[in-house]
JSON list of C-alpha atoms and ligand atoms in Angstrom, two decimals:
[
{"chain": "G", "resi": 1, "resn": "MET", "atom": "CA", "xyz": [-26.86, -31.36, 35.17]},
{"chain": "G", "resi": 2, "resn": "SER", "atom": "CA", "xyz": [-30.59, -32.57, 35.21]},
{"chain": "G", "resi": 3, "resn": "GLU", "atom": "CA", "xyz": [-33.31, -30.76, 37.07]},
{"chain": "G", "resi": 4, "resn": "LEU", "atom": "CA", "xyz": [-33.42, -33.36, 39.61]},
{"chain": "G", "resi": 5, "resn": "LEU", "atom": "CA", "xyz": [-29.82, -32.73, 40.50]},
{"chain": "G", "resi": 6, "resn": "GLU", "atom": "CA", "xyz": [-29.81, -29.10, 40.50]},
{"chain": "G", "resi": 7, "resn": "LEU", "atom": "CA", "xyz": [-32.80, -29.03, 42.85]},
{"chain": "G", "resi": 8, "resn": "TYR", "atom": "CA", "xyz": [-30.70, -31.18, 45.12]},
{"chain": "G", "resi": 9, "resn": "ARG", "atom": "CA", "xyz": [-27.90, -29.12, 44.85]},
{"chain": "G", "resi": 10, "resn": "ASP", "atom": "CA", "xyz": [-30.28, -26.14, 45.79]},
{"chain": "G", "resi": 11, "resn": "LEU", "atom": "CA", "xyz": [-31.65, -27.70, 48.42]},
{"chain": "G", "resi": 12, "resn": "ILE", "atom": "CA", "xyz": [-28.13, -28.56, 49.97]},
{"chain": "G", "resi": 13, "resn": "VAL", "atom": "CA", "xyz": [-26.92, -25.14, 49.45]},
{"chain": "G", "resi": 14, "resn": "ASP", "atom": "CA", "xyz": [-29.98, -23.53, 51.06]},
{"chain": "G", "resi": 15, "resn": "HIS", "atom": "CA", "xyz": [-29.93, -26.02, 54.14]},
{"chain": "G", "resi": 16, "resn": "GLY", "atom": "CA", "xyz": [-26.40, -25.61, 54.59]},
{"chain": "G", "resi": 17, "resn": "ARG", "atom": "CA", "xyz": [-26.38, -21.97, 54.76]},
{"chain": "G", "resi": 18, "resn": "ASN", "atom": "CA", "xyz": [-29.54, -21.49, 56.70]},
{"chain": "G", "resi": 19, "resn": "PRO", "atom": "CA", "xyz": [-30.06, -24.54, 58.41]},
{"chain": "G", "resi": 20, "resn": "ARG", "atom": "CA", "xyz": [-33.50, -25.28, 60.10]},
{"chain": "G", "resi": 21, "resn": "ASN", "atom": "CA", "xyz": [-34.29, -26.19, 63.61]},
{"chain": "G", "resi": 22, "resn": "PHE", "atom": "CA", "xyz": [-30.67, -24.90, 64.44]},
{"chain": "G", "resi": 23, "resn": "GLY", "atom": "CA", "xyz": [-29.95, -23.83, 68.26]},
{"chain": "G", "resi": 24, "resn": "GLU", "atom": "CA", "xyz": [-30.24, -25.29, 71.62]},
{"chain": "G", "resi": 25, "resn": "LEU", "atom": "CA", "xyz": [-33.51, -26.75, 72.93]},
{"chain": "G", "resi": 26, "resn": "PRO", "atom": "CA", "xyz": [-33.83, -25.91, 76.62]},
{"chain": "G", "resi": 27, "resn": "SER", "atom": "CA", "xyz": [-36.88, -28.40, 77.06]},
{"chain": "G", "resi": 28, "resn": "ALA", "atom": "CA", "xyz": [-34.80, -31.29, 75.48]},
{"chain": "G", "resi": 29, "resn": "ASN", "atom": "CA", "xyz": [-34.77, -34.62, 77.25]},
{"chain": "G", "resi": 30, "resn": "ARG", "atom": "CA", "xyz": [-32.38, -36.40, 75.05]},
{"chain": "G", "resi": 31, "resn": "THR", "atom": "CA", "xyz": [-28.83, -34.97, 74.05]},
{"chain": "G", "resi": 32, "resn": "ALA", "atom": "CA", "xyz": [-25.78, -36.30, 72.13]},
{"chain": "G", "resi": 33, "resn": "GLU", "atom": "CA", "xyz": [-22.76, -35.22, 70.46]},
{"chain": "G", "resi": 34, "resn": "GLY", "atom": "CA", "xyz": [-21.47, -36.43, 67.25]},
{"chain": "G", "resi": 35, "resn": "PHE", "atom": "CA", "xyz": [-17.92, -35.82, 65.66]},
{"chain": "G", "resi": 36, "resn": "ASN", "atom": "CA", "xyz": [-16.89, -37.08, 62.09]},
{"chain": "G", "resi": 37, "resn": "PRO", "atom": "CA", "xyz": [-13.15, -36.88, 62.12]},
{"chain": "G", "resi": 38, "resn": "LEU", "atom": "CA", "xyz": [-12.37, -37.18, 58.62]},
{"chain": "G", "resi": 39, "resn": "CYS", "atom": "CA", "xyz": [-13.87, -33.84, 57.92]},
{"chain": "G", "resi": 40, "resn": "GLY", "atom": "CA", "xyz": [-14.25, -31.99, 61.20]},
{"chain": "G", "resi": 41, "resn": "ASP", "atom": "CA", "xyz": [-17.82, -31.85, 61.41]},
{"chain": "G", "resi": 42, "resn": "GLN", "atom": "CA", "xyz": [-19.17, -31.93, 64.90]},
{"chain": "G", "resi": 43, "resn": "LEU", "atom": "CA", "xyz": [-22.81, -31.62, 66.04]},
{"chain": "G", "resi": 44, "resn": "THR", "atom": "CA", "xyz": [-25.01, -31.74, 69.16]},
{"chain": "G", "resi": 45, "resn": "VAL", "atom": "CA", "xyz": [-28.56, -33.04, 68.80]},
{"chain": "G", "resi": 46, "resn": "TYR", "atom": "CA", "xyz": [-31.34, -32.06, 71.20]},
{"chain": "G", "resi": 47, "resn": "LEU", "atom": "CA", "xyz": [-34.30, -33.91, 71.42]},
{"chain": "G", "resi": 48, "resn": "LYS", "atom": "CA", "xyz": [-37.70, -33.39, 73.07]},
{"chain": "G", "resi": 49, "resn": "LEU", "atom": "CA", "xyz": [-39.31, -37.03, 73.15]},
{"chain": "G", "resi": 50, "resn": "ASN", "atom": "CA", "xyz": [-42.81, -37.45, 74.07]},
{"chain": "G", "resi": 51, "resn": "ILE", "atom": "CA", "xyz": [-42.40, -40.64, 76.08]},
{"chain": "G", "resi": 52, "resn": "ALA", "atom": "CA", "xyz": [-46.10, -41.48, 76.73]},
{"chain": "G", "resi": 53, "resn": "ILE", "atom": "CA", "xyz": [-46.61, -41.61, 72.74]},
{"chain": "G", "resi": 54, "resn": "ASP", "atom": "CA", "xyz": [-42.82, -42.42, 71.49]},
{"chain": "G", "resi": 55, "resn": "THR", "atom": "CA", "xyz": [-42.90, -39.38, 69.41]},
{"chain": "G", "resi": 56, "resn": "ILE", "atom": "CA", "xyz": [-40.16, -36.95, 68.78]},
{"chain": "G", "resi": 57, "resn": "GLU", "atom": "CA", "xyz": [-42.00, -33.57, 69.65]},
{"chain": "G", "resi": 58, "resn": "SER", "atom": "CA", "xyz": [-38.97, -31.16, 68.86]},
{"chain": "G", "resi": 59, "resn": "ILE", "atom": "CA", "xyz": [-35.49, -31.58, 67.41]},
{"chain": "G", "resi": 60, "resn": "ARG", "atom": "CA", "xyz": [-32.72, -28.81, 67.50]},
{"chain": "G", "resi": 61, "resn": "PHE", "atom": "CA", "xyz": [-29.31, -29.09, 66.47]},
{"chain": "G", "resi": 62, "resn": "LYS", "atom": "CA", "xyz": [-25.88, -26.97, 66.66]},
{"chain": "G", "resi": 63, "resn": "GLY", "atom": "CA", "xyz": [-22.52, -27.55, 65.66]},
{"chain": "G", "resi": 64, "resn": "THR", "atom": "CA", "xyz": [-19.87, -26.63, 62.71]},
{"chain": "G", "resi": 65, "resn": "GLY", "atom": "CA", "xyz": [-19.11, -28.61, 59.79]},
{"chain": "G", "resi": 66, "resn": "CYS", "atom": "CA", "xyz": [-19.38, -28.82, 55.85]},
{"chain": "G", "resi": 67, "resn": "ALA", "atom": "CA", "xyz": [-22.33, -28.03, 54.06]},
{"chain": "G", "resi": 68, "resn": "ILE", "atom": "CA", "xyz": [-23.51, -31.79, 53.60]},
{"chain": "G", "resi": 69, "resn": "SER", "atom": "CA", "xyz": [-23.16, -32.24, 57.40]},
{"chain": "G", "resi": 70, "resn": "MET", "atom": "CA", "xyz": [-25.21, -29.23, 58.17]},
{"chain": "G", "resi": 71, "resn": "ALA", "atom": "CA", "xyz": [-27.63, -29.86, 55.30]},
{"chain": "G", "resi": 72, "resn": "SER", "atom": "CA", "xyz": [-28.13, -33.52, 56.46]},
{"chain": "G", "resi": 73, "resn": "ALA", "atom": "CA", "xyz": [-28.87, -32.21, 60.19]},
{"chain": "G", "resi": 74, "resn": "SER", "atom": "CA", "xyz": [-31.33, -29.40, 59.06]},
{"chain": "G", "resi": 75, "resn": "LEU", "atom": "CA", "xyz": [-33.21, -31.70, 56.53]},
{"chain": "G", "resi": 76, "resn": "MET", "atom": "CA", "xyz": [-33.35, -34.44, 59.21]},
{"chain": "G", "resi": 77, "resn": "ALA", "atom": "CA", "xyz": [-34.50, -32.29, 61.74]},
{"chain": "G", "resi": 78, "resn": "GLU", "atom": "CA", "xyz": [-37.27, -30.75, 59.65]},
{"chain": "G", "resi": 79, "resn": "GLN", "atom": "CA", "xyz": [-38.63, -34.22, 58.65]},
{"chain": "G", "resi": 80, "resn": "LEU", "atom": "CA", "xyz": [-38.45, -35.98, 61.73]},
{"chain": "G", "resi": 81, "resn": "GLU", "atom": "CA", "xyz": [-40.25, -33.66, 64.09]},
{"chain": "G", "resi": 82, "resn": "GLY", "atom": "CA", "xyz": [-43.74, -35.08, 64.91]},
{"chain": "G", "resi": 83, "resn": "LYS", "atom": "CA", "xyz": [-42.53, -38.65, 63.81]},
{"chain": "G", "resi": 84, "resn": "SER", "atom": "CA", "xyz": [-43.14, -41.64, 66.08]},
{"chain": "G", "resi": 85, "resn": "LEU", "atom": "CA", "xyz": [-40.09, -43.40, 66.95]},
{"chain": "G", "resi": 86, "resn": "GLU", "atom": "CA", "xyz": [-40.84, -46.20, 64.48]},
{"chain": "G", "resi": 87, "resn": "GLU", "atom": "CA", "xyz": [-41.29, -43.88, 61.61]},
{"chain": "G", "resi": 88, "resn": "VAL", "atom": "CA", "xyz": [-37.96, -42.61, 62.37]},
{"chain": "G", "resi": 89, "resn": "GLN", "atom": "CA", "xyz": [-36.24, -45.85, 62.22]},
{"chain": "G", "resi": 90, "resn": "THR", "atom": "CA", "xyz": [-37.92, -46.78, 59.13]},
{"chain": "G", "resi": 91, "resn": "ILE", "atom": "CA", "xyz": [-36.95, -43.30, 57.64]},
{"chain": "G", "resi": 92, "resn": "PHE", "atom": "CA", "xyz": [-33.50, -43.61, 59.15]},
{"chain": "G", "resi": 93, "resn": "GLN", "atom": "CA", "xyz": [-33.07, -47.08, 57.05]},
{"chain": "G", "resi": 94, "resn": "THR", "atom": "CA", "xyz": [-34.23, -45.70, 53.71]},
{"chain": "G", "resi": 95, "resn": "PHE", "atom": "CA", "xyz": [-31.97, -42.65, 53.96]},
{"chain": "G", "resi": 96, "resn": "HIS", "atom": "CA", "xyz": [-28.97, -44.97, 54.94]},
{"chain": "G", "resi": 97, "resn": "GLN", "atom": "CA", "xyz": [-29.96, -47.03, 51.97]},
{"chain": "G", "resi": 98, "resn": "CYS", "atom": "CA", "xyz": [-30.35, -43.97, 49.79]},
{"chain": "G", "resi": 99, "resn": "VAL", "atom": "CA", "xyz": [-26.84, -42.88, 50.47]},
{"chain": "G", "resi": 100, "resn": "THR", "atom": "CA", "xyz": [-25.18, -45.94, 50.37]},
{"chain": "G", "resi": 101, "resn": "ASN", "atom": "CA", "xyz": [-26.70, -48.20, 48.15]},
{"chain": "G", "resi": 102, "resn": "GLU", "atom": "CA", "xyz": [-26.40, -47.80, 44.24]},
{"chain": "G", "resi": 103, "resn": "THR", "atom": "CA", "xyz": [-29.21, -49.72, 43.27]},
{"chain": "G", "resi": 104, "resn": "MET", "atom": "CA", "xyz": [-31.91, -47.83, 45.01]},
{"chain": "G", "resi": 105, "resn": "ASN", "atom": "CA", "xyz": [-33.54, -45.64, 42.27]},
{"chain": "G", "resi": 106, "resn": "GLU", "atom": "CA", "xyz": [-34.11, -41.79, 42.25]},
{"chain": "G", "resi": 107, "resn": "ALA", "atom": "CA", "xyz": [-37.76, -41.80, 42.03]},
{"chain": "G", "resi": 108, "resn": "ASP", "atom": "CA", "xyz": [-38.04, -44.49, 44.88]},
{"chain": "G", "resi": 109, "resn": "SER", "atom": "CA", "xyz": [-35.86, -42.54, 47.29]},
{"chain": "G", "resi": 110, "resn": "MET", "atom": "CA", "xyz": [-37.78, -39.31, 46.55]},
{"chain": "G", "resi": 111, "resn": "ASP", "atom": "CA", "xyz": [-41.21, -40.91, 46.96]},
{"chain": "G", "resi": 112, "resn": "LYS", "atom": "CA", "xyz": [-39.87, -42.26, 50.43]},
{"chain": "G", "resi": 113, "resn": "LEU", "atom": "CA", "xyz": [-37.83, -39.42, 51.64]},
{"chain": "G", "resi": 114, "resn": "GLY", "atom": "CA", "xyz": [-39.13, -36.54, 50.07]},
{"chain": "G", "resi": 115, "resn": "LYS", "atom": "CA", "xyz": [-36.49, -33.45, 50.41]},
{"chain": "G", "resi": 116, "resn": "LEU", "atom": "CA", "xyz": [-34.18, -36.05, 52.10]},
{"chain": "G", "resi": 117, "resn": "ALA", "atom": "CA", "xyz": [-33.41, -37.65, 49.01]},
{"chain": "G", "resi": 118, "resn": "ALA", "atom": "CA", "xyz": [-31.35, -34.54, 48.20]},
{"chain": "G", "resi": 119, "resn": "LEU", "atom": "CA", "xyz": [-28.25, -36.17, 49.89]},
{"chain": "G", "resi": 120, "resn": "SER", "atom": "CA", "xyz": [-28.63, -39.13, 47.54]},
{"chain": "G", "resi": 121, "resn": "GLY", "atom": "CA", "xyz": [-25.68, -37.96, 45.50]},
{"chain": "G", "resi": 122, "resn": "VAL", "atom": "CA", "xyz": [-23.13, -38.37, 48.28]},
{"chain": "G", "resi": 123, "resn": "LYS", "atom": "CA", "xyz": [-22.96, -42.18, 47.40]},
{"chain": "G", "resi": 124, "resn": "ALA", "atom": "CA", "xyz": [-20.91, -41.35, 44.90]},
{"chain": "G", "resi": 125, "resn": "PHE", "atom": "CA", "xyz": [-18.15, -40.02, 47.42]},
{"chain": "G", "resi": 126, "resn": "PRO", "atom": "CA", "xyz": [-17.89, -42.59, 50.16]},
{"chain": "G", "resi": 127, "resn": "THR", "atom": "CA", "xyz": [-16.05, -39.95, 52.50]},
{"chain": "G", "resi": 128, "resn": "ARG", "atom": "CA", "xyz": [-18.95, -37.67, 52.29]},
{"chain": "G", "resi": 129, "resn": "VAL", "atom": "CA", "xyz": [-21.42, -40.38, 53.51]},
{"chain": "G", "resi": 130, "resn": "LYS", "atom": "CA", "xyz": [-19.94, -40.00, 56.89]},
{"chain": "G", "resi": 131, "resn": "CYS", "atom": "CA", "xyz": [-20.87, -36.30, 56.79]},
{"chain": "G", "resi": 132, "resn": "ALA", "atom": "CA", "xyz": [-24.64, -36.83, 55.37]},
{"chain": "G", "resi": 133, "resn": "THR", "atom": "CA", "xyz": [-24.99, -39.73, 58.24]},
{"chain": "G", "resi": 134, "resn": "LEU", "atom": "CA", "xyz": [-23.39, -37.88, 61.16]},
{"chain": "G", "resi": 135, "resn": "ALA", "atom": "CA", "xyz": [-26.56, -36.44, 62.36]},
{"chain": "G", "resi": 136, "resn": "TRP", "atom": "CA", "xyz": [-28.37, -39.54, 61.92]},
{"chain": "G", "resi": 137, "resn": "HIS", "atom": "CA", "xyz": [-25.85, -41.54, 64.11]},
{"chain": "G", "resi": 138, "resn": "THR", "atom": "CA", "xyz": [-25.98, -38.58, 66.45]},
{"chain": "G", "resi": 139, "resn": "LEU", "atom": "CA", "xyz": [-29.67, -38.84, 66.70]},
{"chain": "G", "resi": 140, "resn": "GLN", "atom": "CA", "xyz": [-29.80, -42.56, 67.58]},
{"chain": "G", "resi": 141, "resn": "THR", "atom": "CA", "xyz": [-27.20, -41.85, 70.09]},
{"chain": "G", "resi": 142, "resn": "ALA", "atom": "CA", "xyz": [-29.54, -39.47, 71.66]},
{"chain": "G", "resi": 143, "resn": "LEU", "atom": "CA", "xyz": [-32.38, -41.83, 71.30]},
{"chain": "G", "resi": 144, "resn": "ASN", "atom": "CA", "xyz": [-30.36, -44.76, 72.95]},
{"chain": "G", "resi": 145, "resn": "GLN", "atom": "CA", "xyz": [-29.21, -41.89, 75.39]},
{"chain": "G", "resi": 146, "resn": "SER", "atom": "CA", "xyz": [-25.76, -43.57, 75.39]},
{"chain": "G", "resi": 147, "resn": "LYS", "atom": "CA", "xyz": [-23.05, -41.54, 77.33]},
{"chain": "G", "resi": 148, "resn": "THR", "atom": "CA", "xyz": [-20.33, -41.96, 74.80]},
{"chain": "G", "resi": 149, "resn": "PRO", "atom": "CA", "xyz": [-20.34, -39.56, 71.90]},
{"chain": "G", "resi": 150, "resn": "ALA", "atom": "CA", "xyz": [-21.35, -40.81, 68.25]},
{"chain": "G", "resi": 151, "resn": "MET", "atom": "CA", "xyz": [-18.26, -41.50, 66.21]},
{"chain": "G", "resi": 152, "resn": "THR", "atom": "CA", "xyz": [-18.42, -42.19, 62.33]},
{"chain": "G", "resi": 153, "resn": "GLU", "atom": "CA", "xyz": [-15.23, -44.25, 62.48]},
{"chain": "D", "resi": 201, "resn": "LIG", "atom": "ZN1", "xyz": [-18.40, -32.84, 56.41]}
]
């Protein structure tokens, strides 16, 4: 195993076991729930949006699921706090490519995504892609404040 893959694995194990930004957010003004029926992952994402400047002030999440889903939610929350909604959409699109597109190279995804690139390995396992993207789909639902739960199917 390459050093990079080892680093990625350690990050996923660490964030899966000790998720950052875990818990409820009493001051949240956006909340959404997401389910991944294929794996049984479920998440609630809480956002505090600063609407005046279109920026995510705080993100918390809670839920249960596999290490990939928990690590992805944890890394996402850590990375997106303080980001503008425009930056969030750019990161989301790059992340989605990174976990689904075979042609995206490692150096490029590391450069653009930082620690989130740790999840790039899931592209070899299509069912795990749903685990890695659940938090992101739930985040989008919260941002759109739609009433229906996010589903990966
Ligand atoms: Zn899962």
